[in-house]
Short mmCIF file of N, CA and C in Angstrom, two decimals:
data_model
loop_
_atom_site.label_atom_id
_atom_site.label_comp_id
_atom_site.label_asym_id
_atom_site.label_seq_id
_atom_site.Cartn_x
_atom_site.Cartn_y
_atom_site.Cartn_z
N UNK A 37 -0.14 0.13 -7.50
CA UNK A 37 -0.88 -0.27 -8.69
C UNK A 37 -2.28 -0.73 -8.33
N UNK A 38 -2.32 -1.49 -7.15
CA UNK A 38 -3.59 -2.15 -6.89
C UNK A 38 -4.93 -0.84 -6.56
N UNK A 39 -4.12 0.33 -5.68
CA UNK A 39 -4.67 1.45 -5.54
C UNK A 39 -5.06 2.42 -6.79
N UNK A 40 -4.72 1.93 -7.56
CA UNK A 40 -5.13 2.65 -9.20
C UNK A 40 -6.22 1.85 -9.53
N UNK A 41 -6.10 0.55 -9.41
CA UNK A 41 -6.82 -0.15 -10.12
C UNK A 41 -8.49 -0.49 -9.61
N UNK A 42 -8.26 -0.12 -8.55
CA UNK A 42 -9.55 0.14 -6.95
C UNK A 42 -10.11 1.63 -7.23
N UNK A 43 -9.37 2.43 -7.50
CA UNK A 43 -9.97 3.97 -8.09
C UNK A 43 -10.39 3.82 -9.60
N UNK A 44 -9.95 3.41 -10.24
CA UNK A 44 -10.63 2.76 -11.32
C UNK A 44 -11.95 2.59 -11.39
N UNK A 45 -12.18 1.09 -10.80
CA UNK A 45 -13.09 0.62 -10.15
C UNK A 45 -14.20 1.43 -9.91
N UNK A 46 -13.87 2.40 -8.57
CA UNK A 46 -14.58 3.35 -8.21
C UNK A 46 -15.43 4.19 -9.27
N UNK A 47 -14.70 4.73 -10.19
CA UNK A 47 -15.34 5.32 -11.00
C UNK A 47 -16.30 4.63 -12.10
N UNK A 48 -16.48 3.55 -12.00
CA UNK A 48 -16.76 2.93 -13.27
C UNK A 48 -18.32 2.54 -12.32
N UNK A 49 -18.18 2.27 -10.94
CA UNK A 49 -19.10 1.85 -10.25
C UNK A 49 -19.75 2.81 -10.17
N UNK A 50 -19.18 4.02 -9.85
CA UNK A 50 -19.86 5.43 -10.17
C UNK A 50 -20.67 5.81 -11.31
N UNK A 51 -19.98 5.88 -12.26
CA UNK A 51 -20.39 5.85 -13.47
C UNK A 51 -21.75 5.51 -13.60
N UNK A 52 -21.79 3.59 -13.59
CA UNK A 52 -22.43 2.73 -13.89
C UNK A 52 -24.22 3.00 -13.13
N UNK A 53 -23.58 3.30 -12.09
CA UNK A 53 -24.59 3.82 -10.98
C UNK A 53 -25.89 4.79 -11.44
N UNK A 54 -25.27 5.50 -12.41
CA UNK A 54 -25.57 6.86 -12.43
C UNK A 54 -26.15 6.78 -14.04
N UNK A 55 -26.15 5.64 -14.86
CA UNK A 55 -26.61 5.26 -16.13
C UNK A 55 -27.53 4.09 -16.38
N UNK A 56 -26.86 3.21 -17.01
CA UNK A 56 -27.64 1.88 -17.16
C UNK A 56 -28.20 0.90 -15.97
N UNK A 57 -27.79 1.09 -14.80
CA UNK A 57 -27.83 0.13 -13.49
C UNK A 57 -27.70 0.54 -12.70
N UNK A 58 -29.05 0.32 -11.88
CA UNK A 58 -29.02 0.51 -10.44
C UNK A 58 -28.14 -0.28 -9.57
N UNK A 59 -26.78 0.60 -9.40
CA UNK A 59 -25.71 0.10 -8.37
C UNK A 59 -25.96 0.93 -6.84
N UNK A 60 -25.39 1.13 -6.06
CA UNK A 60 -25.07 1.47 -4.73
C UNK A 60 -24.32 2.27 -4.36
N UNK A 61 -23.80 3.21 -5.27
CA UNK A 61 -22.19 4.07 -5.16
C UNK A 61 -22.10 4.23 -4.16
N UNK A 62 -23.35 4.69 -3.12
CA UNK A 62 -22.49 5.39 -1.52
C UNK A 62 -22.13 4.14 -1.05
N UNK A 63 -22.27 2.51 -0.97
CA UNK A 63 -21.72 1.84 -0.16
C UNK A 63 -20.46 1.79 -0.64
N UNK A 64 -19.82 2.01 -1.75
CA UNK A 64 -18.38 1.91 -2.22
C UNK A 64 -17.62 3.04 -2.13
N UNK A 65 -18.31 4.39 -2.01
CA UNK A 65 -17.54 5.30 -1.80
C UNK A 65 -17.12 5.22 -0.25
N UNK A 66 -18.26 4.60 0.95
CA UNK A 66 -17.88 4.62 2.08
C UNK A 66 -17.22 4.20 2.15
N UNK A 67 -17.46 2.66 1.85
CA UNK A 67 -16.38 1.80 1.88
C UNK A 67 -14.93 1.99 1.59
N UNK A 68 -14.31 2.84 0.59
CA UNK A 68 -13.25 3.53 0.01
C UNK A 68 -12.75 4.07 1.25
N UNK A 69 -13.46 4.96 1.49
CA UNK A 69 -13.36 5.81 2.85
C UNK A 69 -12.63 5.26 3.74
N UNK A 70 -13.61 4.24 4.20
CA UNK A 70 -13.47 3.35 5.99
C UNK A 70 -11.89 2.60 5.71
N UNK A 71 -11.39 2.26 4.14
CA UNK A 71 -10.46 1.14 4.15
C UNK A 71 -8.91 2.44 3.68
N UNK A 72 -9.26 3.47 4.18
CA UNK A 72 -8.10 4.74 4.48
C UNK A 72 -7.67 5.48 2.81
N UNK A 73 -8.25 4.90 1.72
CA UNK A 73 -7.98 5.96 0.24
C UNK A 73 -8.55 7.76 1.04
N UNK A 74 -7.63 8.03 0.14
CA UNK A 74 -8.05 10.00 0.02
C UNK A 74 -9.42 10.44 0.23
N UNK A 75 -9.80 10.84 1.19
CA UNK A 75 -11.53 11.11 1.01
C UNK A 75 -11.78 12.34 -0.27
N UNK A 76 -10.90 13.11 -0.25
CA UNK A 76 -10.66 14.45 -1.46
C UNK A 76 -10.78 13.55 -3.00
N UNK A 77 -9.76 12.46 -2.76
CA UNK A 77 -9.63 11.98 -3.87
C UNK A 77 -11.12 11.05 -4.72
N UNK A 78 -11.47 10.09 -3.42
CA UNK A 78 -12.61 9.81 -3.72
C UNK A 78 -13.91 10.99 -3.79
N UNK A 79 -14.10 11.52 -3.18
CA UNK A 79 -15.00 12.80 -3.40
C UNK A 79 -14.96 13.33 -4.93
N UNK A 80 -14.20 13.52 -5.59
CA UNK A 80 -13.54 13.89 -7.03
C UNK A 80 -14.09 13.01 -7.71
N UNK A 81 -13.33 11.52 -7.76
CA UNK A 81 -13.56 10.88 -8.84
C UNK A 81 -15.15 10.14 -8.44
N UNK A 82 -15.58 10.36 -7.59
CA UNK A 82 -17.46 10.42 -7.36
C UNK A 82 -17.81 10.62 -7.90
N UNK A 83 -17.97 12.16 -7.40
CA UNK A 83 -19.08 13.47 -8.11
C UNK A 83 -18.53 13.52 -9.44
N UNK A 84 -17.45 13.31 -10.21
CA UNK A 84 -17.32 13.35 -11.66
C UNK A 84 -17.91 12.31 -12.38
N UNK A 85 -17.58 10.81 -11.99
CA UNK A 85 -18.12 9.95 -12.75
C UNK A 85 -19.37 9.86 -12.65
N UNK A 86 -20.00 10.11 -11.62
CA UNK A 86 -21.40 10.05 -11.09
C UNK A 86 -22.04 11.08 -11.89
N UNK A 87 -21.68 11.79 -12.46
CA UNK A 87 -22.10 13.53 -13.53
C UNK A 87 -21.87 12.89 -14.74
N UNK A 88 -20.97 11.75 -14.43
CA UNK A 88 -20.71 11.91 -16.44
C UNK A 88 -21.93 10.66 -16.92
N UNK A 89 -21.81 9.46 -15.40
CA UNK A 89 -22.93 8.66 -16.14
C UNK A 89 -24.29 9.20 -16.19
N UNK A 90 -25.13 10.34 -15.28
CA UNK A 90 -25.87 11.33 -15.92
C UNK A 90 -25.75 11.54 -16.73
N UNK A 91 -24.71 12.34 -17.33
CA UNK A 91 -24.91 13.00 -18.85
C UNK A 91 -24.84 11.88 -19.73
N UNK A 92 -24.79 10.82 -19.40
CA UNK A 92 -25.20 9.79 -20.49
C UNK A 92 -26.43 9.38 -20.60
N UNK A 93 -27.15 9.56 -19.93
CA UNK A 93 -28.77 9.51 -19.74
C UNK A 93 -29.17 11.08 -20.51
N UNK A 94 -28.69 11.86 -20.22
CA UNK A 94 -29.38 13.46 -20.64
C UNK A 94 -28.96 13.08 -22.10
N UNK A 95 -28.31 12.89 -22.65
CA UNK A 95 -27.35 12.26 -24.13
C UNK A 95 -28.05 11.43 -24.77
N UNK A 96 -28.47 10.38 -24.37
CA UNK A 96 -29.19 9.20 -24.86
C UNK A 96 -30.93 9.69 -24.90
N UNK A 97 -31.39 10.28 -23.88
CA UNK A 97 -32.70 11.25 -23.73
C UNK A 97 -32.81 12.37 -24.65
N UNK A 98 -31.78 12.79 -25.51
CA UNK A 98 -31.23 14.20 -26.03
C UNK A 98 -32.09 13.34 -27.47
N UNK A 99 -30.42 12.20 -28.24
CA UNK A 99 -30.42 12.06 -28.94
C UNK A 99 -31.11 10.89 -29.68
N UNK A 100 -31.39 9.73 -28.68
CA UNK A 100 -32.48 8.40 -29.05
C UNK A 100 -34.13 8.99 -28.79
N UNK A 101 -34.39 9.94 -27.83
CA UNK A 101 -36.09 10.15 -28.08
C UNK A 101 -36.38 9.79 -29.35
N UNK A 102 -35.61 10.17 -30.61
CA UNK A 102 -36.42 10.05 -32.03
C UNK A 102 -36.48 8.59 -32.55
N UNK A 103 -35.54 7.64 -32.15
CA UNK A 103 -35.40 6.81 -32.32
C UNK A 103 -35.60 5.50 -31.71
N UNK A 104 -35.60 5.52 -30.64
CA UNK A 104 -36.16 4.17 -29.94
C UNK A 104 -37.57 4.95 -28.59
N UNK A 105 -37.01 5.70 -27.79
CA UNK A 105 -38.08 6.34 -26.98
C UNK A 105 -39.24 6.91 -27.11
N UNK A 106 -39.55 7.51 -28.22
CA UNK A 106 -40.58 7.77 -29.30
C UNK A 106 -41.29 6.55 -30.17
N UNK A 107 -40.82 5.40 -29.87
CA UNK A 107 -41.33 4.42 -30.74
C UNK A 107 -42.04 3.39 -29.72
N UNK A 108 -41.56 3.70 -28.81
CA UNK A 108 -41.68 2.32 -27.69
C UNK A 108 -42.69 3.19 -26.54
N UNK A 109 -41.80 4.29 -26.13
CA UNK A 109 -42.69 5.12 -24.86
C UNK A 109 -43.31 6.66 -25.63
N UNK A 110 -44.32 6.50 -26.46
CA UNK A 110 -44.44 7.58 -27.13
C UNK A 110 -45.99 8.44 -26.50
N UNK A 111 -46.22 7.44 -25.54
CA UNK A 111 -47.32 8.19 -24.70
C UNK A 111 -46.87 8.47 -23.37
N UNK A 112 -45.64 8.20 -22.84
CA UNK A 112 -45.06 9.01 -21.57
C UNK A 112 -44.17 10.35 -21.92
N UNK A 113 -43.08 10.18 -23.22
CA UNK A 113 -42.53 10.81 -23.48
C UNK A 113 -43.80 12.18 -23.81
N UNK A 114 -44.79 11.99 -24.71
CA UNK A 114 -45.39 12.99 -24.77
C UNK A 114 -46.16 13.71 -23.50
N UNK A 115 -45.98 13.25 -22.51
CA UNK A 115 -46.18 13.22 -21.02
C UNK A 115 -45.94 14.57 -20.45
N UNK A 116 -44.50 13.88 -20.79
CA UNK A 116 -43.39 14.75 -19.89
C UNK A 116 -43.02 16.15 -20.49
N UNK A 117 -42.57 15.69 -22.48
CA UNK A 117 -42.55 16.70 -22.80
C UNK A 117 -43.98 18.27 -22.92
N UNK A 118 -45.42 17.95 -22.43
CA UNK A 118 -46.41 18.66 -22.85
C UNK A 118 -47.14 18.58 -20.87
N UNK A 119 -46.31 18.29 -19.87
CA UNK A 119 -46.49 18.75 -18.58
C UNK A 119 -46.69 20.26 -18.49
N UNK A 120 -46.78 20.38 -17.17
CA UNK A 120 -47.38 21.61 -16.58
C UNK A 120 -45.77 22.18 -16.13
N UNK A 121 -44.92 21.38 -15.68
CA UNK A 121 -43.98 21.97 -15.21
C UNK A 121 -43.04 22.75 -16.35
N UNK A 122 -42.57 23.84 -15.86
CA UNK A 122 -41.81 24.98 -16.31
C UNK A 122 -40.39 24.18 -16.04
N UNK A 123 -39.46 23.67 -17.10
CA UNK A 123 -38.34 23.34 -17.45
C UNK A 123 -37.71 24.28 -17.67
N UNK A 124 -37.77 25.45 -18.05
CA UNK A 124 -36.50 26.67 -18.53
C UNK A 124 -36.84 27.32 -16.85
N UNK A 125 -37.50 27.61 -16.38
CA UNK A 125 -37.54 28.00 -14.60
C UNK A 125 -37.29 27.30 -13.73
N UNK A 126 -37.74 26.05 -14.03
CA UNK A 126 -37.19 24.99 -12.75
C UNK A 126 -36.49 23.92 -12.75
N UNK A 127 -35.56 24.10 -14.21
CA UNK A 127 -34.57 23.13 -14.45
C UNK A 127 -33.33 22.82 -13.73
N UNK A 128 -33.30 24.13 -13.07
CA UNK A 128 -31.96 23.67 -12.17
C UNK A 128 -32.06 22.74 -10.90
N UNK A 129 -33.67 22.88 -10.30
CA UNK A 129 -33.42 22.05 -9.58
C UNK A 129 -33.83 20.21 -9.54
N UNK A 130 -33.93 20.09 -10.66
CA UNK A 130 -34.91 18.90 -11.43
C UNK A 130 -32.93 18.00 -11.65
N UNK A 131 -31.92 19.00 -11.96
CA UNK A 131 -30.92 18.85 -12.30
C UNK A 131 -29.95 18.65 -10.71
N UNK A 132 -30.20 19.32 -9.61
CA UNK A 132 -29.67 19.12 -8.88
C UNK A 132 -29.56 18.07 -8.09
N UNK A 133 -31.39 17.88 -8.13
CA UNK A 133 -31.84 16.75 -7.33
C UNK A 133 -31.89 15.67 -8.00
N UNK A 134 -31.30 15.18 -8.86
CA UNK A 134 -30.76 14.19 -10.27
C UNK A 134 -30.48 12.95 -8.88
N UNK A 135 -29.45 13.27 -8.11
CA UNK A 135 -28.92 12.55 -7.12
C UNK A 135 -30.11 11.30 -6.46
N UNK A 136 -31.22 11.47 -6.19
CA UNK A 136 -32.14 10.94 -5.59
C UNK A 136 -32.19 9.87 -6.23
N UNK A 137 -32.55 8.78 -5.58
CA UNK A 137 -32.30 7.48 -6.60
C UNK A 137 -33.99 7.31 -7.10
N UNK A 138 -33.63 6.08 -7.98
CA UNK A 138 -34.99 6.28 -8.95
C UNK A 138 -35.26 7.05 -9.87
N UNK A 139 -36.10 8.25 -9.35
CA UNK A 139 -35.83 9.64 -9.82
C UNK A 139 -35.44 10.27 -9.96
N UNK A 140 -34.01 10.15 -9.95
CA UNK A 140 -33.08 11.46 -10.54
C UNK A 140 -32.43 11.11 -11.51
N UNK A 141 -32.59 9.71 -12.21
CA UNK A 141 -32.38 9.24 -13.57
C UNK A 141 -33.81 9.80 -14.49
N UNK A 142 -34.86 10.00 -14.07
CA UNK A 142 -36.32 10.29 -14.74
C UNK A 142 -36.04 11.94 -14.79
N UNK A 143 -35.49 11.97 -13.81
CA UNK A 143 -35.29 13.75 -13.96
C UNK A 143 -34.69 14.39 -15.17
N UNK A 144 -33.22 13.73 -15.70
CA UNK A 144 -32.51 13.88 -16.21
C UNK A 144 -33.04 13.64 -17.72
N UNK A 145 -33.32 12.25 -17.77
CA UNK A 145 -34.31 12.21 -18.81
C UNK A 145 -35.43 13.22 -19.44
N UNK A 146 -35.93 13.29 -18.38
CA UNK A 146 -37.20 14.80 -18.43
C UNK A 146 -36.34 16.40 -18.69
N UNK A 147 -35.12 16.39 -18.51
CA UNK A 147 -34.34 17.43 -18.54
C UNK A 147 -34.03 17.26 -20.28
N UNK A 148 -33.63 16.44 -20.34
CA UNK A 148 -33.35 16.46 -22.22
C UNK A 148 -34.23 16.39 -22.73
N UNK A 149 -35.47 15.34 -22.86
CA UNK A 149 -36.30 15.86 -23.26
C UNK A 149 -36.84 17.08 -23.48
N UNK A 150 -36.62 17.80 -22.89
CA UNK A 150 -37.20 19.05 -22.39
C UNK A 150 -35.93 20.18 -23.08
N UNK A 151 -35.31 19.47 -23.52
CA UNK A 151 -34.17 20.42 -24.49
C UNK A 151 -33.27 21.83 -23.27
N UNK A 152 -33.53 21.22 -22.08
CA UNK A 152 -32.86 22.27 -21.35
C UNK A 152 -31.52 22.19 -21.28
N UNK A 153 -30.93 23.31 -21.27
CA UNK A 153 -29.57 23.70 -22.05
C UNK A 153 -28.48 22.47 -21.24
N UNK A 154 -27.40 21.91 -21.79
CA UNK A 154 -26.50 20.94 -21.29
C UNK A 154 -25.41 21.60 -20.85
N UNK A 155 -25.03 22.51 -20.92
CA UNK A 155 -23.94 23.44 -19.86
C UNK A 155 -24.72 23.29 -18.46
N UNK A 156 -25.94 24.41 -18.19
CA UNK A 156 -26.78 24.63 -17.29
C UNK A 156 -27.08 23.00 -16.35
N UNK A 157 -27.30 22.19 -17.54
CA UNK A 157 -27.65 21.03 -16.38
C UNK A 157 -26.43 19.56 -15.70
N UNK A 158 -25.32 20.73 -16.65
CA UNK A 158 -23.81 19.34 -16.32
C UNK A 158 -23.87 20.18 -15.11
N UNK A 159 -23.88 21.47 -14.89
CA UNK A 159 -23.26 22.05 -13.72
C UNK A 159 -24.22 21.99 -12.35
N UNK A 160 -25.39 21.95 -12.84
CA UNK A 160 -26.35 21.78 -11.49
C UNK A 160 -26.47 19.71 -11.60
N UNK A 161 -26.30 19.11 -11.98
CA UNK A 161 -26.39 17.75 -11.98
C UNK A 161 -24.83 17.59 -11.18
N UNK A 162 -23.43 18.47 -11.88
CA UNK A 162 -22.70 17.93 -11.01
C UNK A 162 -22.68 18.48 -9.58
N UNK A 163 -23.10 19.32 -9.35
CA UNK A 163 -23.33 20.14 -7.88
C UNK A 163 -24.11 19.61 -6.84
N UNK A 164 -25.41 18.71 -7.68
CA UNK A 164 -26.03 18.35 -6.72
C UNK A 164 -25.47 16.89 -5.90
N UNK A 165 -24.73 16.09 -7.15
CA UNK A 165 -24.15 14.55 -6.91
C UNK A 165 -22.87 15.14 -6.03
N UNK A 166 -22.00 16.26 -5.78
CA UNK A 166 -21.26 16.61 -5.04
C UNK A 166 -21.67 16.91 -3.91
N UNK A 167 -22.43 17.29 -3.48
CA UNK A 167 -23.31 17.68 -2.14
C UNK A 167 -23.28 16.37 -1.82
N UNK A 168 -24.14 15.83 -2.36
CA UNK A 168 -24.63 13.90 -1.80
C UNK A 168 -23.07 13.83 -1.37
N UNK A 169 -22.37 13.55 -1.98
CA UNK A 169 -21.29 12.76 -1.77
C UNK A 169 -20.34 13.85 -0.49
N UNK A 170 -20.60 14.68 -0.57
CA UNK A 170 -19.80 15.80 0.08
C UNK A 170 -19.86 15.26 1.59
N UNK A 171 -21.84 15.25 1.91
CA UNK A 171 -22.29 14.70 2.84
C UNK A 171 -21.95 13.15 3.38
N UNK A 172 -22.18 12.74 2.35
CA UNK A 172 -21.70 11.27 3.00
C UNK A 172 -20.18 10.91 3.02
N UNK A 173 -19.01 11.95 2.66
CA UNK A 173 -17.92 11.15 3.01
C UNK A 173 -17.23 12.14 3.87
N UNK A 174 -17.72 13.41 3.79
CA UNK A 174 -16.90 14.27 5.05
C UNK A 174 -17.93 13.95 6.56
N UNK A 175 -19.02 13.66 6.49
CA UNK A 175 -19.66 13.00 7.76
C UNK A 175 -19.37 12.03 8.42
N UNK A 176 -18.54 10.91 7.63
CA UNK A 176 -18.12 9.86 8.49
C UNK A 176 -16.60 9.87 9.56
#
């Protein structure tokens, strides 16, 4: 039970990481690691929660621009959306590299804004947070 409730955990730290708050996921996924849980298992519930609290940023970027981000940041948002960069050409990797901290929450943001398709960027957002994690828990 306690091992449910620690994978739990995991994901929520994941999650959390990956949305509203700058958390630390790789020290807890290592950590998971070093204290003998499933590395497969943790690898999984990572790269998923870590994709889904993304898509809560691409979601909230999607559907609040009109409503609070447009009211408050209405000279960055017009920024991003009227840039030089090509979003339907180089969205996948704006989506992959989501992972990078700091900026790969701005990415994601800049990805909805930018109305680039949400199939296209769950799958390169979760690909790229799987790599990260791929790397850091089959390396140790």
């Amino acid at each position: 039970m306690l091992e449910n409730f620690s994978l739990f955990a995991l994901a929520l730290v994941c999650f959390i990481s990956a949305s509203i708050y700058p958390l630390a996921s790789e020290a807890f996924v290592v950590a998971f690691v070093i204290n003998g849980f499933d590395k497969n298992l943790v690898f999984l519930i990572a790269s998923i929660f870590n994709t889904l609290g993304a898509l809560s940023t691409y979601i909230l970027g999607l559907f609040a621009s009109k409503f609070i981000l447009e009211k408050y940041f209405s000279k960055s948002i017009y920024k991003i959306r009227h840039s030089k960069i090509n979003f339907k050409k180089y969205g996948l990797f704006f989506a992959f590299f989501s992972f990078l901290p700091i900026i790969g929450d701005l990415f994601v943001l800049a990805l909805a804004l930018n109305k680039y398709p949400f199939l296209k960027a769950s799958i390169f957002i979760f690909l790229g947070k799987a790599f990260r994690y791929a790397l850091l828990i089959f390396l140790i």
